Coordinates of C-alpha atoms in Angstrom, one line a residue:
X441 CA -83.5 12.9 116.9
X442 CA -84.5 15.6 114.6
X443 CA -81.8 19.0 114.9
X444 CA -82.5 22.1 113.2
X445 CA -79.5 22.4 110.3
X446 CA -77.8 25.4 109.1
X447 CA -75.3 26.4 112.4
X448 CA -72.2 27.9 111.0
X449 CA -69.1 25.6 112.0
X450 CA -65.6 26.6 111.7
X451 CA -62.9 23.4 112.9
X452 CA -59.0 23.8 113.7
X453 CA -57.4 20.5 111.2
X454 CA -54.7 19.3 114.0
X455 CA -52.2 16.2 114.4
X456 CA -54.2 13.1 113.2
X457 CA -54.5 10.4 115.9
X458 CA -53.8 7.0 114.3
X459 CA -55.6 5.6 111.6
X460 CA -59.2 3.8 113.0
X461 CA -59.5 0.1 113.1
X462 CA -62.3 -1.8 112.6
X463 CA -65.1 -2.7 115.1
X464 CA -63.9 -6.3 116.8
X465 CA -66.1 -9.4 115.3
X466 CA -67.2 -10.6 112.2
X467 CA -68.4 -7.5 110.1
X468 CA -72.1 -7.6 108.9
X469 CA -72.7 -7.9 105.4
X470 CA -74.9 -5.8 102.7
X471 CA -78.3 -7.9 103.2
X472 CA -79.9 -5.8 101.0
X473 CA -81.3 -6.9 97.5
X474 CA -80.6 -5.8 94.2
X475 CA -83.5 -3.9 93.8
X476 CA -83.1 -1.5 96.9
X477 CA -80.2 -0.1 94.7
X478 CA -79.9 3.3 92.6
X479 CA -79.3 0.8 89.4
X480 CA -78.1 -2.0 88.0
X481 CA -74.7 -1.1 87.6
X482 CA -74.5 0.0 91.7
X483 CA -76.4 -3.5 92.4
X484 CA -73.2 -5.3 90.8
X485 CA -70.7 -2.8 92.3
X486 CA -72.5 -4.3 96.1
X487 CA -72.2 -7.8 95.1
X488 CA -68.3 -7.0 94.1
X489 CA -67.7 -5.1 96.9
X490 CA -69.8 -7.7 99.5
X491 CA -67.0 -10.7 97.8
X492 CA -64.3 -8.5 98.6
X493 CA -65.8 -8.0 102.4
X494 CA -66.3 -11.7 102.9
X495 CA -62.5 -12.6 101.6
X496 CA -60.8 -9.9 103.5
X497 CA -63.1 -11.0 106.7
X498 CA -61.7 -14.4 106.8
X499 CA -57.7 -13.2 105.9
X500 CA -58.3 -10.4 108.9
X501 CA -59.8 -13.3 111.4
X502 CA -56.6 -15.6 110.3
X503 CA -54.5 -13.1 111.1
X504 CA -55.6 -12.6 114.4
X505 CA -55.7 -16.1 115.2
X506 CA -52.3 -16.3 114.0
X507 CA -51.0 -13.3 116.2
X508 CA -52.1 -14.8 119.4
X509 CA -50.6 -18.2 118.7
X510 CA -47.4 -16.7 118.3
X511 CA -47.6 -14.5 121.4
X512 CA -48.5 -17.7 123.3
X513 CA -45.9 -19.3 122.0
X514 CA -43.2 -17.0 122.8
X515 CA -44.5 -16.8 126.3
X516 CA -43.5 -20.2 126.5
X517 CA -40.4 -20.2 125.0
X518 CA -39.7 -17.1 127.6
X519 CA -40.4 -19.4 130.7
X520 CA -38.6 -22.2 129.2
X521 CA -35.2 -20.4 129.3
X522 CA -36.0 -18.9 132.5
X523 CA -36.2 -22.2 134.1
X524 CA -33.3 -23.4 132.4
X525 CA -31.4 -20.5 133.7
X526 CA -32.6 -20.6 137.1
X527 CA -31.2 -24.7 136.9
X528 CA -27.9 -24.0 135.2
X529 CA -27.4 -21.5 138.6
X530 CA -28.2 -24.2 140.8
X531 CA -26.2 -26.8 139.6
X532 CA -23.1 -24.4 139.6
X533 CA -24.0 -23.6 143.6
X534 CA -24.3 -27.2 143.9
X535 CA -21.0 -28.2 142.5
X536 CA -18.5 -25.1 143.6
X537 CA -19.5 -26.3 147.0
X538 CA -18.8 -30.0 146.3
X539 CA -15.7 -28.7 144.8
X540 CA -14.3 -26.7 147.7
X541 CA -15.6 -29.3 149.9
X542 CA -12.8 -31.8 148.3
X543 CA -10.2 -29.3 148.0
X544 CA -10.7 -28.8 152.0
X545 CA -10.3 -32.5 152.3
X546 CA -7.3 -33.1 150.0
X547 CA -5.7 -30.3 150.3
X548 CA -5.2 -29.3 153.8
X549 CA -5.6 -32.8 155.0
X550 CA -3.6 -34.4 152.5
X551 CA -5.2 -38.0 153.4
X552 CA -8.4 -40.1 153.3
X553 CA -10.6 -38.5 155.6
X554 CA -11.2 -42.1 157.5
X555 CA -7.2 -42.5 157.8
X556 CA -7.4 -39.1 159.5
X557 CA -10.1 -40.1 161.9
X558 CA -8.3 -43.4 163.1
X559 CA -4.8 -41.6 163.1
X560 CA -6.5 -38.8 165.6
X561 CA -9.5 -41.1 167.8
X562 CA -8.2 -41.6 171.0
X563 CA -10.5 -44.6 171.4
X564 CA -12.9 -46.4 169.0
X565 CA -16.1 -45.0 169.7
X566 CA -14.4 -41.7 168.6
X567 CA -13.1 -43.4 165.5
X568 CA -16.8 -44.0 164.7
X569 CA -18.2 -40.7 165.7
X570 CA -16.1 -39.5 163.1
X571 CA -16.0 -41.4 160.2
X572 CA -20.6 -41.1 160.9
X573 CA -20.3 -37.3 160.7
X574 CA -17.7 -37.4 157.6
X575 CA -20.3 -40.0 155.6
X576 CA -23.5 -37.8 157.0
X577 CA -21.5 -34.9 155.3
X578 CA -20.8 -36.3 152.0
X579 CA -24.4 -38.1 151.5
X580 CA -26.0 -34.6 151.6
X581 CA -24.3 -32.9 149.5
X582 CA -24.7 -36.0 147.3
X583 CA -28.5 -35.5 147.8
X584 CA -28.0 -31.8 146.9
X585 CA -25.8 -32.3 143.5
X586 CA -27.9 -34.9 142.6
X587 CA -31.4 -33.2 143.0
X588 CA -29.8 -30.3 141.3
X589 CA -28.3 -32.2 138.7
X590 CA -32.4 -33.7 138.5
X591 CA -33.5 -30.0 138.0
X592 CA -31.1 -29.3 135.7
X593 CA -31.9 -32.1 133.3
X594 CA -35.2 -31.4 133.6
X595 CA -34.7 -27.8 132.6
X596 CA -32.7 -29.1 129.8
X597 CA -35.6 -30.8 128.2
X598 CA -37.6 -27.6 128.8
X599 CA -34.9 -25.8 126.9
X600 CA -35.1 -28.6 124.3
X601 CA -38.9 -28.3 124.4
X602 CA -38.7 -24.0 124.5
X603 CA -35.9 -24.3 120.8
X604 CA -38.8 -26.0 119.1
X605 CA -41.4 -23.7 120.6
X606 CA -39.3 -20.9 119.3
X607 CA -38.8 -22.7 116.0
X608 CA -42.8 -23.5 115.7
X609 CA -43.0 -19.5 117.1
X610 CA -40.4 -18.6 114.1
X611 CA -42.2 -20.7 111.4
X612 CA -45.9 -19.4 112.6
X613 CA -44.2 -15.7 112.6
X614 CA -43.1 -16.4 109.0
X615 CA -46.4 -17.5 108.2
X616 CA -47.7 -14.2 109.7
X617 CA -45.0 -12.5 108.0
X618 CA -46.8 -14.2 104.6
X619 CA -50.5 -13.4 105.1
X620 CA -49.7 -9.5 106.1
X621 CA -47.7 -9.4 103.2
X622 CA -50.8 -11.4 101.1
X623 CA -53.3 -9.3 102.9
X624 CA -51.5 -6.3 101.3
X625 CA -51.2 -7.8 97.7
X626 CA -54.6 -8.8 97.9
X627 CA -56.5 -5.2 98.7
X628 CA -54.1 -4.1 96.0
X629 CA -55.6 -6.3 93.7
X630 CA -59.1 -5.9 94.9
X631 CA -58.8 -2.5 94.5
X632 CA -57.0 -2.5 90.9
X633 CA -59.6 -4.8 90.2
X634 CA -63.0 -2.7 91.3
X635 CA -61.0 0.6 89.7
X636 CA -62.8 -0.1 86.5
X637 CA -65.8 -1.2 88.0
X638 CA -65.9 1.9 90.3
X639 CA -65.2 3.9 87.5
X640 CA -68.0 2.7 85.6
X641 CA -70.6 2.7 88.4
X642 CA -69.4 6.4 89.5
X643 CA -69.8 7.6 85.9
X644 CA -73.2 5.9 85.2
X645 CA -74.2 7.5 88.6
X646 CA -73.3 11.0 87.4
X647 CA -75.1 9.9 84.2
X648 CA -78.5 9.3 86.0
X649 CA -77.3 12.1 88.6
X650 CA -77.4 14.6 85.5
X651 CA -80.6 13.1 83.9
X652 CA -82.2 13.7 86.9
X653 CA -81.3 16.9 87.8
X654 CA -82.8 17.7 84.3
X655 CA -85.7 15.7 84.8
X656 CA -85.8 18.2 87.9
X657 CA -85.2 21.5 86.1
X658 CA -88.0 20.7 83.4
X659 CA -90.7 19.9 86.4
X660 CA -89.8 22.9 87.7
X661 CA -90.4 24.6 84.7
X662 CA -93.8 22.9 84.2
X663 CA -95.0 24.0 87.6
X664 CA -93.9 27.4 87.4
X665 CA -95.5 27.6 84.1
X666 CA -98.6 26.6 85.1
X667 CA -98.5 29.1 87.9
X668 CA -98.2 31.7 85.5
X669 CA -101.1 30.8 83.3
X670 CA -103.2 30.8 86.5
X671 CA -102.2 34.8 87.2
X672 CA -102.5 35.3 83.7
X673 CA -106.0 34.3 83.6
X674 CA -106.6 36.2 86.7
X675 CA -107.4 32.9 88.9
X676 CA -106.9 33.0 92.7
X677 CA -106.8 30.0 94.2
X678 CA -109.1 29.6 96.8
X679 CA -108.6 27.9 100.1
X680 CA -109.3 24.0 100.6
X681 CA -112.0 24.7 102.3
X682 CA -114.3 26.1 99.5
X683 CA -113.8 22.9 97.6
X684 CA -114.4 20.6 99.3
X685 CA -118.4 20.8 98.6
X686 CA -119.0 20.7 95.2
X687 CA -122.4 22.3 95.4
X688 CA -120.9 25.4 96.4
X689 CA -117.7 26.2 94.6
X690 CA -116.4 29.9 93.6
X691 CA -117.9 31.5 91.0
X692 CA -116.5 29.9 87.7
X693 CA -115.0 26.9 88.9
X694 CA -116.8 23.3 88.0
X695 CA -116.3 20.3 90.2
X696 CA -114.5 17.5 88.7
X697 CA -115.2 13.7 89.6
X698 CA -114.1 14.0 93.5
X699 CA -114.0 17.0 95.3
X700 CA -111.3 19.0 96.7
X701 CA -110.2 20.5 92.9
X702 CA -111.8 22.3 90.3
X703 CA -111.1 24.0 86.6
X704 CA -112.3 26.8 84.9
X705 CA -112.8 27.4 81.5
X706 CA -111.0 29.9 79.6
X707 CA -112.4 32.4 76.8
X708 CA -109.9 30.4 74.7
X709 CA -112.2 27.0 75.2
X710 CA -109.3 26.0 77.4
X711 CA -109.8 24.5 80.6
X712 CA -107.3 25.4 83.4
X713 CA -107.5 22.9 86.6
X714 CA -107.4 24.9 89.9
X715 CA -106.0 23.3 93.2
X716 CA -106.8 24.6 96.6
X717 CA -104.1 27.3 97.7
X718 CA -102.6 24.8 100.4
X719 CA -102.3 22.4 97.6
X720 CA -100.1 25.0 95.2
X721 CA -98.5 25.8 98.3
X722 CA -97.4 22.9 99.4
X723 CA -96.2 21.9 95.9
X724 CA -94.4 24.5 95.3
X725 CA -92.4 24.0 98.4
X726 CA -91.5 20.1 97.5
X727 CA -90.6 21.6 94.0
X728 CA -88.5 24.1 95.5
X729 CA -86.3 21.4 97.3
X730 CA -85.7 19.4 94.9
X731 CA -82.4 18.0 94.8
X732 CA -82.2 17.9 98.6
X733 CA -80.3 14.7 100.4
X734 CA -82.9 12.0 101.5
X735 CA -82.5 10.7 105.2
X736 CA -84.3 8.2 106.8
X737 CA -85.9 10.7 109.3
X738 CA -85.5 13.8 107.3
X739 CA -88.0 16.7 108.2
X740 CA -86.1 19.9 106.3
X741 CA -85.0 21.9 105.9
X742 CA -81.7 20.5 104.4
X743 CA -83.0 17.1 104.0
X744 CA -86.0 14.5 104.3
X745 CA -87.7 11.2 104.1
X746 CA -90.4 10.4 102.1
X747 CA -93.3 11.2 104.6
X748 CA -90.7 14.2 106.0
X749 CA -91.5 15.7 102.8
X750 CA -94.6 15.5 102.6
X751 CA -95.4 16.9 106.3
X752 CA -93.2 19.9 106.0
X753 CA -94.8 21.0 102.4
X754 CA -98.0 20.1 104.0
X755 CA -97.3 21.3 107.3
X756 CA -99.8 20.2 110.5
X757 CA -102.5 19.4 108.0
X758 CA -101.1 15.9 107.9
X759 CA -99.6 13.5 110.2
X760 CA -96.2 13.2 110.3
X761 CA -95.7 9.0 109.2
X762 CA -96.4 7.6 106.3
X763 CA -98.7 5.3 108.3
X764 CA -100.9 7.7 110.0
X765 CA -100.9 10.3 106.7
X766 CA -102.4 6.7 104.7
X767 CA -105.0 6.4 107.7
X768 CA -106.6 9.4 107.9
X769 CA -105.9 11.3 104.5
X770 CA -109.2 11.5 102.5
X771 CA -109.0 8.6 99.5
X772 CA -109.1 9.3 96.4
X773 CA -109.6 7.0 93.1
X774 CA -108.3 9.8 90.2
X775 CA -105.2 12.0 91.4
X776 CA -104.2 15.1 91.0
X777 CA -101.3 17.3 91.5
X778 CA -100.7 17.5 95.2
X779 CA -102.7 14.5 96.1
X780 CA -100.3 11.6 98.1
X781 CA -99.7 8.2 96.8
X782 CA -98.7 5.6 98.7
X783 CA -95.9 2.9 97.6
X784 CA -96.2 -0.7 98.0
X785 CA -96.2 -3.2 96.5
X786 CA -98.3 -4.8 98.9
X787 CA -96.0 -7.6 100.2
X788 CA -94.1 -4.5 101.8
X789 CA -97.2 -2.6 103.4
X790 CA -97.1 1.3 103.4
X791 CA -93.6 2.2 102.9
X792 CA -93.4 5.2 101.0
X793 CA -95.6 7.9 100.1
X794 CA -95.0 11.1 97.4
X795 CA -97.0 14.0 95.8
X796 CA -98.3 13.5 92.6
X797 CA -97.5 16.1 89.7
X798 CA -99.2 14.6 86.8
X799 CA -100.8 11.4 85.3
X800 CA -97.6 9.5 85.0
X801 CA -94.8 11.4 87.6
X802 CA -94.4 12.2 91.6
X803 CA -92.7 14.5 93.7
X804 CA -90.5 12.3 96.4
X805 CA -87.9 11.8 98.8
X806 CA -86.3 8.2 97.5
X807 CA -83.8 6.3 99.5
X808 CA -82.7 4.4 96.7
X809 CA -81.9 7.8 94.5
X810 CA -80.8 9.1 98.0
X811 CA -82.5 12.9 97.1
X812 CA -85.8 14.4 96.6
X813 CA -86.5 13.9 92.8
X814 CA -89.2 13.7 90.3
X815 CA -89.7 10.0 89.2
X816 CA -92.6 7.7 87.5
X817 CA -95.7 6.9 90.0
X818 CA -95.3 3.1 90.2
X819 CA -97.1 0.7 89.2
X820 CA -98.1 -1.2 92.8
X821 CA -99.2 2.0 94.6
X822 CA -101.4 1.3 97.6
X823 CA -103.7 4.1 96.5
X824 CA -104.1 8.3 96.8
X825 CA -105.3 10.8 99.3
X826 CA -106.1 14.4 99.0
X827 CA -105.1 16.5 102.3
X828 CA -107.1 19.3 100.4
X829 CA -110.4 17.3 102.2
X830 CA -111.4 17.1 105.4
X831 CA -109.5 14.2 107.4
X832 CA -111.3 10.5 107.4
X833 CA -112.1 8.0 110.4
X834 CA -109.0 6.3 110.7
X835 CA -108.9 3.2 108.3
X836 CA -106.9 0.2 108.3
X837 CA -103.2 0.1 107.1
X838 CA -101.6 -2.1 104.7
X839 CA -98.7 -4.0 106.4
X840 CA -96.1 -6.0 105.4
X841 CA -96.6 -9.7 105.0
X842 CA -93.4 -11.1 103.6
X843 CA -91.7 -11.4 106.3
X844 CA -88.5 -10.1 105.1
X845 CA -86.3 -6.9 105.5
X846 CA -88.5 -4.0 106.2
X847 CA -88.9 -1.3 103.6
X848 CA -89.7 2.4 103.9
X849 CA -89.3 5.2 101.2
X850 CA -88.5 2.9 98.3
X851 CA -84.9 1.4 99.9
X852 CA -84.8 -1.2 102.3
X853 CA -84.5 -0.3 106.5
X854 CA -81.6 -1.8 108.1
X855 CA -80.6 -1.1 111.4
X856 CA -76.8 -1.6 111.6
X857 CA -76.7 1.8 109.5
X858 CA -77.0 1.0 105.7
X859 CA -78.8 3.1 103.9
X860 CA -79.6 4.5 100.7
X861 CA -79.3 3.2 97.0
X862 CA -75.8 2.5 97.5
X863 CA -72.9 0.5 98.9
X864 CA -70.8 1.2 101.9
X865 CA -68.2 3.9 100.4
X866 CA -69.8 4.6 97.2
X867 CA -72.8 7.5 98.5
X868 CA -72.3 10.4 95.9
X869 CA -71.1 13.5 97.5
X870 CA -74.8 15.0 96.4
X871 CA -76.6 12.7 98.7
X872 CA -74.5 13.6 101.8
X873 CA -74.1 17.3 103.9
X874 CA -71.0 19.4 104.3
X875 CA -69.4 19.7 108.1
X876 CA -67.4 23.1 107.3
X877 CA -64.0 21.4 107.8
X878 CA -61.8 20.7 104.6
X879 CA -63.9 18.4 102.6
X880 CA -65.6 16.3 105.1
X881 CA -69.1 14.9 104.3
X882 CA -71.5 12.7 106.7
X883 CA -75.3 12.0 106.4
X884 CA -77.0 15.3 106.4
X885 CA -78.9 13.8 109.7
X886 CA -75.5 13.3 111.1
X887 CA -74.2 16.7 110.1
X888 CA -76.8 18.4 112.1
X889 CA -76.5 16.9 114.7
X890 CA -72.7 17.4 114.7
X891 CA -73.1 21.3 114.1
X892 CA -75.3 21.1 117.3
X893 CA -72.5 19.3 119.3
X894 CA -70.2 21.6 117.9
X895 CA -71.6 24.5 119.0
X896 CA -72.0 23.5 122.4
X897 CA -68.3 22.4 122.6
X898 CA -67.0 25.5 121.2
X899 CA -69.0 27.3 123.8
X900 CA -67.1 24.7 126.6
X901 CA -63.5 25.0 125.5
X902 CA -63.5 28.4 123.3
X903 CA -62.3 26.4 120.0
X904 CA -64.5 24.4 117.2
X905 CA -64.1 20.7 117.4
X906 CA -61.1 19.3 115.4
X907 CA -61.9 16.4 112.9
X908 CA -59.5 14.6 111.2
X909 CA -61.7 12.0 109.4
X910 CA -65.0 11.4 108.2
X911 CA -67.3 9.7 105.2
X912 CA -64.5 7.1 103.8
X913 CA -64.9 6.5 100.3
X914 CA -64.3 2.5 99.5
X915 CA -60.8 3.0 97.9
X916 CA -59.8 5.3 100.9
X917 CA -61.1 1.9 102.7
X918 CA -59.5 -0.1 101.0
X919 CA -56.3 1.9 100.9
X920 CA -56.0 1.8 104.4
X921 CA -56.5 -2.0 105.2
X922 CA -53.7 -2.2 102.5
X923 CA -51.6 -0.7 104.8
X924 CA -52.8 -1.9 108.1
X925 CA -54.6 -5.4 107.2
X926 CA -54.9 -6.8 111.0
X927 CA -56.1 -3.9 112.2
X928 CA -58.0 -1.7 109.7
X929 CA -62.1 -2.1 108.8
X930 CA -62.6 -4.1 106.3
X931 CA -63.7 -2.4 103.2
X932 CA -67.3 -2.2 102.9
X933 CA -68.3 -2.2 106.7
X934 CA -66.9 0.7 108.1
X935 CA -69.5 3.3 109.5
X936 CA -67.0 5.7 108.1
X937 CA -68.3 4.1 104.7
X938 CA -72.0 5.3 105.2
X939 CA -71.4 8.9 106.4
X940 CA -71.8 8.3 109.9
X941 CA -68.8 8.4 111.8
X942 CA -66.2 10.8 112.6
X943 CA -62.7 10.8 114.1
X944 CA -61.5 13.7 116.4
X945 CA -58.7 15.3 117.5
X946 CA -58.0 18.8 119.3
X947 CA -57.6 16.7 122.6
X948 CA -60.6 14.3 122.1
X949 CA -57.8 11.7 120.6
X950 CA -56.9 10.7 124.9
X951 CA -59.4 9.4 126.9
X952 CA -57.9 10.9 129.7
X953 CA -58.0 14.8 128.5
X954 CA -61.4 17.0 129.4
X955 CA -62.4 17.0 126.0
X956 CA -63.2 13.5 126.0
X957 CA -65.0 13.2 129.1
X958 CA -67.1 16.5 128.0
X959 CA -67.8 14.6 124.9
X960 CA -68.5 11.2 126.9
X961 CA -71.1 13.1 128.7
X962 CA -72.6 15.1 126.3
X963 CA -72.5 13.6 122.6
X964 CA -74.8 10.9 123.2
X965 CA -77.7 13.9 123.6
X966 CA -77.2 14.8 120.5
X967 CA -76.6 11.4 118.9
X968 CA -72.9 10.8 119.2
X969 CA -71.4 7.9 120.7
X970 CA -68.1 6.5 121.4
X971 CA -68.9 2.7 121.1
X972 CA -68.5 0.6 123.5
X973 CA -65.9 -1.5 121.6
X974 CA -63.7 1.4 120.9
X975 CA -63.5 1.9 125.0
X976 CA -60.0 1.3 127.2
X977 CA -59.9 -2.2 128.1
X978 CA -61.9 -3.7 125.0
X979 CA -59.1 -4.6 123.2
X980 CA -59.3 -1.9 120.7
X981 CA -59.1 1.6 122.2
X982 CA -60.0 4.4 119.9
X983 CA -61.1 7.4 121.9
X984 CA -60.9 9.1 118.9
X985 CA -63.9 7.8 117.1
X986 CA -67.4 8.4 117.4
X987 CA -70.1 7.2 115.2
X988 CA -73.8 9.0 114.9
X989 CA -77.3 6.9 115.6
X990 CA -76.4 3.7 114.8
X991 CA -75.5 2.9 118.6
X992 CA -79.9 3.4 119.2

């Protein structure tokens, strides 16, 4: 889903719901390799912070395991004294009647009960009636004391049986006690430990951040330059269309080797190249953005992919995917300025495309740099087009053969929501959009798209949506699983960690207020979801979170 960017959004900061937990199951590690990151030093940073992930997985999973076995077992020990109880009361009933049953006998009586019978029967049949009914008597409430007494020794060994339970119960809860309290000391450590790698990853990342944004400035300069050498020469450029036959070129303009450019030479001996206007047009435009976020489906104005770029400098005169613009694009053999090239290396088919500035350089949107910047042309390019000339018969397209992760504007493509040059947590504030709120930051995609939904909501309830949290940096991550082990993300697989989740309050916090059914309705047209794990009966209820594309 592509939104238009630049609504205006204004959020009320409320009471925070609860810090969010983790998706249930095992998280899904970086697969990316090292070279699908910014640099070196963020490639070591991901296989660091990837360690961390898998040891904190397995603690997390033990501690689960461990929870339920001690609520099992204290179930059991529950029942166990129940039943003992429920025997104890029995056998008392049993014996207060045996008990009042004798006192009856012996104490009002004041004999044997057979003397009595004899003493009384006025014949012997009556004699024997008697004693019959006084033995019938006394063998059931033998029978009764007895089966009690059964029950109760029963229950006795079930009390036996529930004091160990509760011992195993207070040993595993102990042991509990001990990995919550190692779980703790461990994300400490991990993150004490990755301080001085973060800190050298995040400064060599401004370093190249800086570098680039020079590297920027100066092309910038160059262009501009050279725009100002063609009015000062008194050059118009003329429309693709009267170049693309070299027979018949403007006045003062000689074809080069391919068609669809041209130069002039100056009084000076000189000789100025001229591009078509739409070329200088379109240019100018990807110049002009530089230093924009990259997103995998970027089309502008606030941010773009690779082939984004290119189609909205270009406009309707190409396709919009890289794909269909290396199809039917006119090929080239010798570039120039505003001709596309097309990124391989081969193993990977088609999977990026930028605009070439000069001999060495290109204009694109990189994943891995996360931005549209000025970088070298590579040296496994798939070959050039010029969108100057005439469109071609569709020709084949180089796919991948490897058989691996598929790659598209110089990072890899994975669909659980990594993406960039970077690890989960570590996206540089540059690469990422403003909501308008505090200083929350998601995915520029994701920010649209949340401005959208925002307006629409404000326009329901008369109030901008309230956010409470959003992109998570890694030690915020790992903070928080420090304090909440069992139950937080673990750091590095958090969607929080990639800029595409949010957590809401203003009402949205209870699934049973209107907010959240509006926004169970509506979000998911503009890309929200609340996931089907964070839903009331899954075990981890969060009505408060909602996460951006990755549910597609």
């Amino acid at each position: 889903m592509r939104l238009a960017v630049g609504l205006v959004l204004a959020a009320a900061l409320l009471t925070a719901p609860p810090a969010e937990p983790g998706p249930p199951g095992d998280p899904a590690a970086d697969p990316r390799p090292g070279e699908a990151f910014a640099a070196p030093e963020v490639a070591r940073l991901q296989r660091t912070a990837s360690d961390v992930q898998r040891e904190l997985a397995g603690l997390a999973d033990q501690i689960h395991v461990a929870e339920r076995e001690l609520r099992t077992a204290n179930d059991a020990a529950d029942a166990a004294r129940a039943e003992r109880a429920a025997a104890d009361q029995v056998v008392a009933a049993q014996q207060a009647e045996v008990d009042t049953y004798s006192a009856t006998v012996f104490e009002t009586l004041a004999q044997p009960a057979e003397l009595r019978a004899l003493l009384s029967a006025d014949d012997p049949s009556e004699f024997l009636d008697g004693t019959g009914l006084l033995d019938r008597l006394r063998t059931d409430q033998d029978v009764r004391l007895a089966g009690a007494v059964r029950r109760q020794t029963v229950a006795s060994a079930a009390e036996d049986a529930a004091e160990a339970a509760e011992g195993a119960a207070g040993r595993r809860k102990a042991d509990l006690d001990r990995r919550d309290a190692d779980a703790s000391d461990r994300a400490a450590a991990v993150s004490s430990e990755l301080r001085g790698v973060v800190t050298d990853t995040n400064a060599a990342v401004v370093a190249q951040q800086k570098a680039q944004r020079q590297r920027n400035r100066t092309t910038a300069d160059n262009w501009r330059a050279y725009l100002g050498r063609l009015a000062a020469a008194g050059i118009t450029p003329p429309p693709a269309a009267r170049l693309r036959d070299p027979g018949h070129y403007p006045a003062g303009l000689t074809p080069l080797s391919e068609p669809g450019v041209a130069e002039r030479t100056l009084p000076s001996g000189d000789r100025l190249l001229v591009l078509p206007a739409e070329t200088i047009a379109a240019v100018t435009h990807a110049v002009d953005v530089l230093g924009k976020p990259y997103v995998p489906d970027g089309a502008g104005p606030t941010a773009y992919s690779c082939d984004g770029l290119v189609r909205a400098a270009y406009g309707a005169a190409v396709p919009a995917g890289v794909a269909d613009q290396y199809a039917v694009l006119a090929p080239v053999t010798t570039p120039h300025p505003g001709d596309l090239v097309f990124v391989g290396p081969k193993r990977y088919g088609v999977q990026g495309v930028g605009i070439v500035l000069d001999e060495r350089t290109m204009l694109a949107a990189d994943a891995r740099l996360a931005g549209v910047v000025v970088t070298d042309l590579p040296a496994d390019t798939l070959g050039f087009a010029r969108p100057a000339l005439a469109q071609v018969a569709p020709r084949p397209v180089p796919e991948a053969t490897d058989g691996g992760l598929p790659w598209r504007c110089g990072g890899v493509s994975v669909p659980s929501g990594v993406w960039g040059g970077y690890p989960n947590g570590f996206i540089p504030p540059t690469a990422l959009c403003p909501l308008g709120v505090g200083a929350h930051l998601l995915r520029c995609d994701a920010a649209a798209a949340f401005d959208a939904l925002n307006q629409a909501y404000a326009t329901t309830f008369g109030t901008p949506m309230c956010v409470t949290d959003s992109y998570r940096t890694f030690d915020a991550q790992v903070r928080l699983y420090a304090r909440k082990p069992a139950l937080a993300a673990v750091p590095s697989t958090s969607n929080h960690g990639w800029g595409l989740a949010l957590d809401l309050c203003g009402g949205a916090q209870s699934f049973g207020s209107a907010q959240y059914a509006w926004l169970r309705a509506t979000a998911p047209s503009f890309g929200w979801v609340n996931p089907e794990w964070a839903w009331p009966g899954r075990g981890r209820e969060e009505p408060w979170h909602w996460e951006f594309g990755t549910w597609t």
